[in-house]
Short mmCIF file of C-alpha atoms and ligand atoms in Angstrom, two decimals:
data_model
loop_
_atom_site.label_atom_id
_atom_site.label_comp_id
_atom_site.label_asym_id
_atom_site.label_seq_id
_atom_site.Cartn_x
_atom_site.Cartn_y
_atom_site.Cartn_z
CA MET X 173 406.31 49.72 -74.38
CA SER X 174 408.58 46.95 -75.66
CA ILE X 175 409.76 44.29 -73.28
CA MET X 176 413.29 45.52 -73.85
CA LYS X 177 412.44 49.07 -72.83
CA PHE X 178 410.37 47.93 -69.87
CA GLY X 179 413.26 45.80 -68.66
CA CYS X 180 415.61 48.77 -68.89
CA LEU X 181 413.19 50.93 -66.93
CA ILE X 182 413.02 48.42 -64.10
CA ALA X 183 416.78 48.12 -64.07
CA ALA X 184 417.12 51.91 -63.98
CA THR X 185 414.70 52.14 -61.07
CA LEU X 186 416.57 49.50 -59.13
CA VAL X 187 419.90 51.17 -59.81
CA ALA X 188 418.44 54.51 -58.73
CA GLY X 189 417.99 53.04 -55.29
CA GLY X 190 414.98 50.86 -54.86
CA VAL X 191 411.45 50.07 -55.75
CA GLN X 192 409.04 52.87 -56.59
CA ALA X 193 407.16 54.46 -53.70
CA GLU X 194 403.62 53.35 -52.98
CA THR X 195 401.28 56.31 -53.06
CA LEU X 196 398.47 56.26 -50.50
CA ARG X 197 395.33 58.31 -51.09
CA LEU X 198 394.13 60.62 -48.34
CA SER X 199 390.71 62.25 -48.47
CA HIS X 200 389.53 65.25 -46.46
CA ASN X 201 386.49 67.45 -46.83
CA VAL X 202 387.62 71.08 -46.66
CA GLY X 203 389.70 73.31 -48.93
CA ASP X 204 393.43 73.16 -49.57
CA THR X 205 394.04 76.43 -47.66
CA THR X 206 392.96 74.92 -44.33
CA THR X 207 394.95 73.55 -41.40
CA TRP X 208 393.39 70.14 -42.10
CA HIS X 209 395.14 70.18 -45.46
CA GLN X 210 398.42 71.41 -43.96
CA GLY X 211 398.30 68.62 -41.37
CA ALA X 212 397.60 66.04 -44.07
CA GLU X 213 400.47 67.30 -46.22
CA ARG X 214 402.81 67.25 -43.23
CA PHE X 215 401.80 63.65 -42.57
CA GLY X 216 402.75 62.72 -46.14
CA GLU X 217 406.15 64.39 -45.86
CA LEU X 218 406.89 62.68 -42.54
CA LEU X 219 405.73 59.28 -43.76
CA SER X 220 407.94 59.51 -46.82
CA GLU X 221 410.88 60.59 -44.68
CA LYS X 222 410.39 57.89 -42.07
CA THR X 223 409.94 55.06 -44.59
CA GLY X 224 412.98 56.07 -46.61
CA GLY X 225 410.71 56.99 -49.53
CA ASP X 226 408.84 53.68 -49.66
CA TYR X 227 405.49 55.43 -49.08
CA ASP X 228 404.09 58.78 -49.98
CA VAL X 229 400.66 60.36 -49.70
CA ARG X 230 398.48 62.19 -52.18
CA VAL X 231 396.01 64.52 -50.48
CA PHE X 232 392.57 65.07 -52.07
CA PRO X 233 390.64 68.04 -50.58
CA ASN X 234 386.92 68.93 -50.74
CA ALA X 235 385.71 65.32 -50.43
CA GLN X 236 386.51 64.84 -54.13
CA LEU X 237 386.98 61.11 -53.71
CA SER X 238 383.53 60.61 -52.19
CA GLY X 239 381.66 62.68 -54.78
CA GLY X 240 381.55 65.72 -52.50
CA ASP X 241 379.83 63.76 -49.71
CA GLN X 242 381.75 64.48 -46.50
CA MET X 243 379.91 61.86 -44.47
CA ARG X 244 380.76 59.04 -46.88
CA GLN X 245 384.53 59.27 -46.46
CA ALA X 246 384.59 57.33 -43.19
CA GLU X 247 382.51 54.52 -44.60
CA MET X 248 384.79 54.34 -47.67
CA VAL X 249 387.91 54.10 -45.51
CA GLY X 250 386.14 51.48 -43.42
CA ARG X 251 385.70 49.17 -46.38
CA GLY X 252 389.15 49.89 -47.81
CA ALA X 253 388.01 52.02 -50.77
CA LEU X 254 390.20 54.86 -49.43
CA ASP X 255 393.53 54.44 -47.67
CA LEU X 256 393.44 57.45 -45.38
CA VAL X 257 391.07 60.11 -44.14
CA VAL X 258 391.24 63.36 -42.22
CA THR X 259 387.77 64.29 -41.09
CA SER X 260 385.94 65.69 -38.12
CA ALA X 261 383.99 63.73 -35.55
CA ILE X 262 380.59 65.05 -36.57
CA ASN X 263 381.00 63.66 -40.09
CA VAL X 264 381.28 60.14 -38.73
CA THR X 265 378.10 60.24 -36.61
CA PRO X 266 375.88 58.66 -39.32
CA LEU X 267 378.22 55.62 -39.21
CA VAL X 268 379.17 55.75 -35.53
CA PRO X 269 376.68 57.80 -33.45
CA GLU X 270 378.98 57.65 -30.40
CA MET X 271 381.28 60.10 -32.20
CA ALA X 272 378.79 62.84 -31.27
CA VAL X 273 380.16 62.83 -27.73
CA PHE X 274 382.91 65.35 -28.50
CA SER X 275 380.47 67.89 -29.89
CA LEU X 276 377.75 67.75 -27.23
CA PRO X 277 376.77 71.39 -26.66
CA TYR X 278 378.87 73.09 -24.00
CA LEU X 279 380.61 69.88 -22.94
CA TYR X 280 383.96 71.69 -22.89
CA ALA X 281 384.88 75.11 -21.50
CA ASN X 282 388.54 75.28 -22.55
CA TYR X 283 391.45 73.53 -24.31
CA ASP X 284 392.74 71.82 -21.15
CA GLU X 285 389.45 69.99 -20.93
CA VAL X 286 389.58 69.15 -24.63
CA ASP X 287 393.11 67.76 -24.42
CA ALA X 288 392.26 65.68 -21.36
CA THR X 289 389.83 63.75 -23.57
CA THR X 290 391.13 63.82 -27.17
CA GLN X 291 394.71 63.12 -26.11
CA GLY X 292 393.75 60.64 -23.42
CA ALA X 293 391.81 57.50 -22.59
CA PRO X 294 388.31 58.85 -23.45
CA ALA X 295 389.16 59.29 -27.14
CA GLU X 296 390.65 55.80 -27.16
CA MET X 297 387.18 54.46 -26.37
CA LEU X 298 386.04 55.98 -29.65
CA SER X 299 389.09 54.68 -31.51
CA GLU X 300 388.11 51.17 -30.41
CA ILE X 301 384.59 51.64 -31.72
CA LEU X 302 385.84 53.04 -35.04
CA LEU X 303 388.09 50.02 -35.45
CA GLU X 304 384.96 47.85 -35.45
CA SER X 305 383.93 49.81 -38.56
CA GLY X 306 387.30 49.20 -40.21
CA ILE X 307 388.88 52.56 -39.37
CA LYS X 308 392.14 52.66 -37.44
CA VAL X 309 392.57 56.08 -35.79
CA LEU X 310 396.22 57.15 -35.85
CA ALA X 311 395.95 60.54 -34.13
CA TRP X 312 393.49 63.24 -33.11
CA GLY X 313 393.77 66.80 -34.41
CA GLU X 314 391.57 69.86 -34.18
CA ASN X 315 388.78 71.49 -36.10
CA GLY X 316 388.01 73.54 -33.00
CA PHE X 317 385.28 75.36 -31.10
CA ARG X 318 382.53 76.09 -33.58
CA GLU X 319 381.44 79.74 -33.71
CA VAL X 320 378.29 81.03 -35.33
CA THR X 321 378.24 83.53 -38.20
CA ASN X 322 375.42 85.11 -40.18
CA SER X 323 374.58 88.01 -42.45
CA VAL X 324 371.39 89.23 -40.79
CA ARG X 325 372.07 90.46 -37.23
CA PRO X 326 374.39 90.13 -34.24
CA ILE X 327 373.57 87.07 -32.11
CA GLN X 328 373.69 87.78 -28.39
CA SER X 329 370.94 85.48 -27.13
CA PRO X 330 368.96 82.45 -28.31
CA GLU X 331 366.14 84.85 -29.34
CA ASP X 332 368.43 86.38 -31.94
CA LEU X 333 368.58 83.02 -33.75
CA GLN X 334 364.81 82.85 -34.18
CA GLY X 335 363.93 82.29 -37.79
CA LEU X 336 367.47 82.39 -39.18
CA ASN X 337 368.22 79.82 -41.89
CA MET X 338 371.34 78.06 -40.67
CA ARG X 339 373.49 75.64 -42.62
CA VAL X 340 374.68 72.77 -40.41
CA ALA X 341 377.05 69.87 -41.03
CA GLY X 342 375.42 66.98 -39.25
CA PRO X 343 372.36 65.55 -37.53
CA MET X 344 373.16 66.60 -33.97
CA TYR X 345 373.46 70.23 -35.01
CA ILE X 346 369.97 70.07 -36.51
CA ASP X 347 368.61 69.28 -33.05
CA VAL X 348 370.78 71.94 -31.40
CA MET X 349 369.70 74.64 -33.87
CA ASN X 350 366.07 73.63 -33.51
CA ALA X 351 366.41 73.92 -29.74
CA LEU X 352 367.70 77.46 -30.30
CA GLY X 353 364.77 78.39 -32.55
CA ALA X 354 366.71 78.59 -35.82
CA ASN X 355 365.78 76.87 -39.12
CA PRO X 356 368.62 74.40 -39.67
CA GLN X 357 369.44 72.83 -43.00
CA GLN X 358 372.00 70.07 -43.46
CA MET X 359 374.37 70.77 -46.33
CA GLN X 360 377.75 69.62 -47.59
CA TRP X 361 380.59 71.97 -46.76
CA SER X 362 381.57 71.94 -50.44
CA GLU X 363 378.21 73.59 -51.25
CA THR X 364 378.07 75.95 -48.30
CA LEU X 365 380.21 78.84 -49.50
CA THR X 366 378.08 79.26 -52.61
CA ALA X 367 374.89 78.93 -50.54
CA LEU X 368 376.10 81.71 -48.22
CA GLN X 369 377.11 83.88 -51.15
CA GLN X 370 373.74 83.49 -52.84
CA GLY X 371 371.79 83.98 -49.62
CA VAL X 372 370.28 80.47 -49.76
CA VAL X 373 371.12 80.35 -46.05
CA ASP X 374 371.70 83.22 -43.61
CA GLY X 375 374.44 81.67 -41.58
CA GLN X 376 376.60 78.74 -40.55
CA GLU X 377 378.87 77.64 -37.73
CA ASN X 378 382.51 76.57 -37.95
CA PRO X 379 385.81 77.00 -36.13
CA ILE X 380 387.76 80.22 -36.70
CA GLY X 381 391.35 79.01 -37.21
CA ALA X 382 390.68 75.79 -39.11
CA VAL X 383 387.86 76.87 -41.42
CA ILE X 384 386.36 80.39 -41.15
CA ILE X 385 389.59 82.24 -41.89
CA PRO X 386 391.30 79.93 -44.41
CA GLN X 387 388.05 79.49 -46.34
CA GLN X 388 387.31 83.24 -46.21
CA VAL X 389 383.86 82.89 -44.72
CA TYR X 390 384.27 86.53 -43.59
CA GLU X 391 383.81 87.60 -47.21
CA MET X 392 380.20 86.40 -47.07
CA GLN X 393 379.17 86.93 -43.46
CA ASP X 394 378.90 90.12 -41.38
CA TYR X 395 378.45 88.86 -37.81
CA LEU X 396 380.28 86.31 -35.69
CA THR X 397 379.46 85.30 -32.12
CA ALA X 398 382.22 83.48 -30.24
CA TRP X 399 379.82 81.31 -28.26
CA HIS X 400 382.07 78.18 -28.18
CA TYR X 401 378.93 76.05 -28.23
CA SER X 402 380.40 72.85 -29.61
CA TYR X 403 383.88 71.45 -30.00
CA ASP X 404 384.83 69.35 -33.01
CA PRO X 405 388.02 67.28 -33.21
CA ILE X 406 389.42 65.85 -36.40
CA PHE X 407 391.30 62.59 -36.68
CA LEU X 408 393.73 61.02 -39.10
CA GLY X 409 392.59 57.48 -39.82
CA VAL X 410 393.81 54.65 -42.01
CA SER X 411 391.76 51.79 -43.38
CA ALA X 412 392.22 48.82 -41.04
CA GLU X 413 392.66 46.62 -44.08
CA LYS X 414 395.59 48.75 -45.28
CA TRP X 415 397.05 48.95 -41.77
CA ASP X 416 396.97 45.18 -41.33
CA SER X 417 398.83 44.72 -44.61
CA LEU X 418 401.82 46.80 -43.43
CA ASP X 419 404.86 45.34 -41.69
CA ALA X 420 405.59 46.39 -38.10
CA GLU X 421 408.31 48.83 -39.10
CA THR X 422 406.08 50.66 -41.56
CA GLN X 423 403.25 50.73 -39.01
CA ALA X 424 405.59 52.34 -36.48
CA ALA X 425 406.71 54.93 -39.04
CA MET X 426 403.12 55.70 -39.99
CA GLN X 427 402.07 56.03 -36.36
CA GLU X 428 404.93 58.45 -35.62
CA ALA X 429 404.24 60.50 -38.73
CA ALA X 430 400.56 60.78 -37.80
CA THR X 431 401.24 61.76 -34.18
CA GLU X 432 403.68 64.47 -35.22
CA ALA X 433 401.51 65.76 -38.05
CA MET X 434 398.39 66.08 -35.89
CA GLU X 435 400.40 67.76 -33.13
CA TYR X 436 401.54 70.30 -35.70
CA GLN X 437 397.99 70.64 -36.99
CA ARG X 438 396.60 71.35 -33.50
CA GLU X 439 399.30 73.93 -32.92
CA ILE X 440 398.72 75.93 -36.11
CA THR X 441 394.96 75.70 -35.63
CA ARG X 442 395.17 77.18 -32.13
CA GLU X 443 397.52 79.91 -33.31
CA GLY X 444 395.16 80.81 -36.15
CA THR X 445 392.22 80.87 -33.76
CA GLU X 446 393.99 83.04 -31.21
CA GLU X 447 394.91 85.67 -33.76
CA GLY X 448 391.65 85.14 -35.58
CA ILE X 449 389.19 87.46 -33.84
CA GLY X 450 391.43 90.49 -34.42
CA PHE X 451 391.88 89.52 -38.05
CA LEU X 452 388.14 89.07 -38.59
CA ARG X 453 387.47 92.52 -37.13
CA GLU X 454 390.07 94.00 -39.49
CA GLN X 455 388.19 92.33 -42.34
CA GLY X 456 385.06 94.19 -41.27
CA MET X 457 383.23 91.48 -39.36
CA GLU X 458 381.32 92.46 -36.25
CA VAL X 459 382.53 89.99 -33.63
CA TYR X 460 380.55 89.52 -30.43
CA GLU X 461 382.06 87.84 -27.36
CA PRO X 462 379.24 86.85 -24.99
CA SER X 463 379.47 87.33 -21.22
CA ASP X 464 379.29 84.32 -18.87
CA GLU X 465 375.62 85.04 -18.28
CA GLU X 466 374.87 85.16 -21.98
CA LEU X 467 376.74 81.87 -22.48
CA GLN X 468 374.61 80.38 -19.72
CA ALA X 469 371.47 81.26 -21.69
CA PHE X 470 372.79 79.43 -24.75
CA ARG X 471 373.79 76.48 -22.57
CA GLU X 472 370.33 76.22 -21.04
CA ALA X 473 368.58 76.49 -24.40
CA THR X 474 370.70 73.66 -25.86
CA GLN X 475 370.30 71.35 -22.84
CA PRO X 476 367.48 69.25 -24.41
CA ALA X 477 369.72 68.50 -27.42
CA PHE X 478 372.57 67.62 -25.07
CA ASP X 479 370.37 65.19 -23.14
CA GLU X 480 368.97 63.55 -26.24
CA TRP X 481 372.39 63.02 -27.82
CA ALA X 482 374.06 61.99 -24.57
CA ASP X 483 371.44 59.24 -24.51
CA ARG X 484 372.36 58.11 -28.00
CA VAL X 485 376.07 58.15 -27.19
CA GLY X 486 375.53 56.15 -24.00
CA THR X 487 376.22 56.85 -20.35
CA GLU X 488 379.50 54.99 -20.15
CA ILE X 489 381.19 57.14 -22.77
CA VAL X 490 379.63 60.44 -21.70
CA SER X 491 380.65 59.80 -18.07
CA ALA X 492 384.22 58.95 -19.07
CA PHE X 493 384.41 62.30 -20.86
CA GLN X 494 382.83 64.23 -18.01
CA ASP X 495 385.13 62.59 -15.46
CA ALA X 496 388.26 63.44 -17.48
CA ILE X 497 387.01 67.02 -17.83
CA ALA X 498 386.36 67.33 -14.07
CA GLN X 499 389.83 65.98 -13.42
CA ALA X 500 391.41 68.48 -15.82
CA ASP X 501 389.60 71.29 -13.98
CA GLY X 502 390.91 69.97 -10.66
CA ASN X 503 394.48 69.85 -11.95
CA SER X 504 394.43 73.38 -13.34
CA SER X 505 393.11 74.94 -10.10
CA ASN X 506 395.82 73.29 -7.96
O1 LIG W 697 381.21 70.86 -42.71
C1 LIG W 697 381.71 71.48 -41.77
O2 LIG W 697 381.10 72.38 -41.19
C2 LIG W 697 383.08 71.10 -41.28
C3 LIG W 697 384.08 71.45 -42.33
O3 LIG W 697 383.37 71.76 -40.11
C4 LIG W 697 383.03 69.66 -41.02
O4 LIG W 697 383.64 68.87 -41.67
C5 LIG W 697 382.16 69.23 -39.93
#
């Protein structure tokens, strides 16, 4: 382009009302039909609105920006190679093992207990630790309670898992599945749907509203057991390097946009989950909802994995979570 033309272009931009928007790149590791994606898109809209168009966000699904590796996103944001990330706690455990606390088997029994930790002081302990790795957490959203699906048989007890080849997302779930007698295999989410389709694995576990329904896992799996064995939050994080480069006004706008977007994301995820079991049955899945006694059997079988990972997380953090949970239970029975 000639200098003349370039000069005209700049002038035109200025006349049109300001400097061009800066586009931030946001990576997440599930498909563009999910509530993660919807939350990320909402964040972009709100950020643009609140900064008067100075910033916008381009959302990249399926861990495209980390070569399909869902665990690498956090590390990339940490060193400033990505601006923003939406990912779930379990994906960060290779970088920050303490993040496993949220997903300890049967830590939570309900959403009140979840909210008492993810929306309160316990999650802030994790935000502080993530900041040491260069990741500034802006807000916590929801992947959800992870439910098990497979194409072989209904799962009503730990015995039913014996010998099943189960795809899992992260290291803690390997130990949990081993404790249950299954054959776990760690695999990227981006490769899992094909693996299920081709019968490379028999089953997997993921939340209903955030992943199983939007990613049509019901097309490949016949049985689901709503065993609520592990909760998984997501978070919206920004590279600390990027964050530190922003002025206070932009930081405030970004913080507000993130809080609102993740609130919206939690809401639509819970709605999708609530309506989800009926929908899955309509799609032909056999859904099993275990009794309290049956849940107790799963809880007991996974206790060794809980103890081992609670050790890795550390007593201080685990106790802070357990105390907040006990307090939430106290409040709700008053
Ligand atoms: O890979 C999974 O199972 C998913 C999408 O739930 C996570 O990112 C942990």
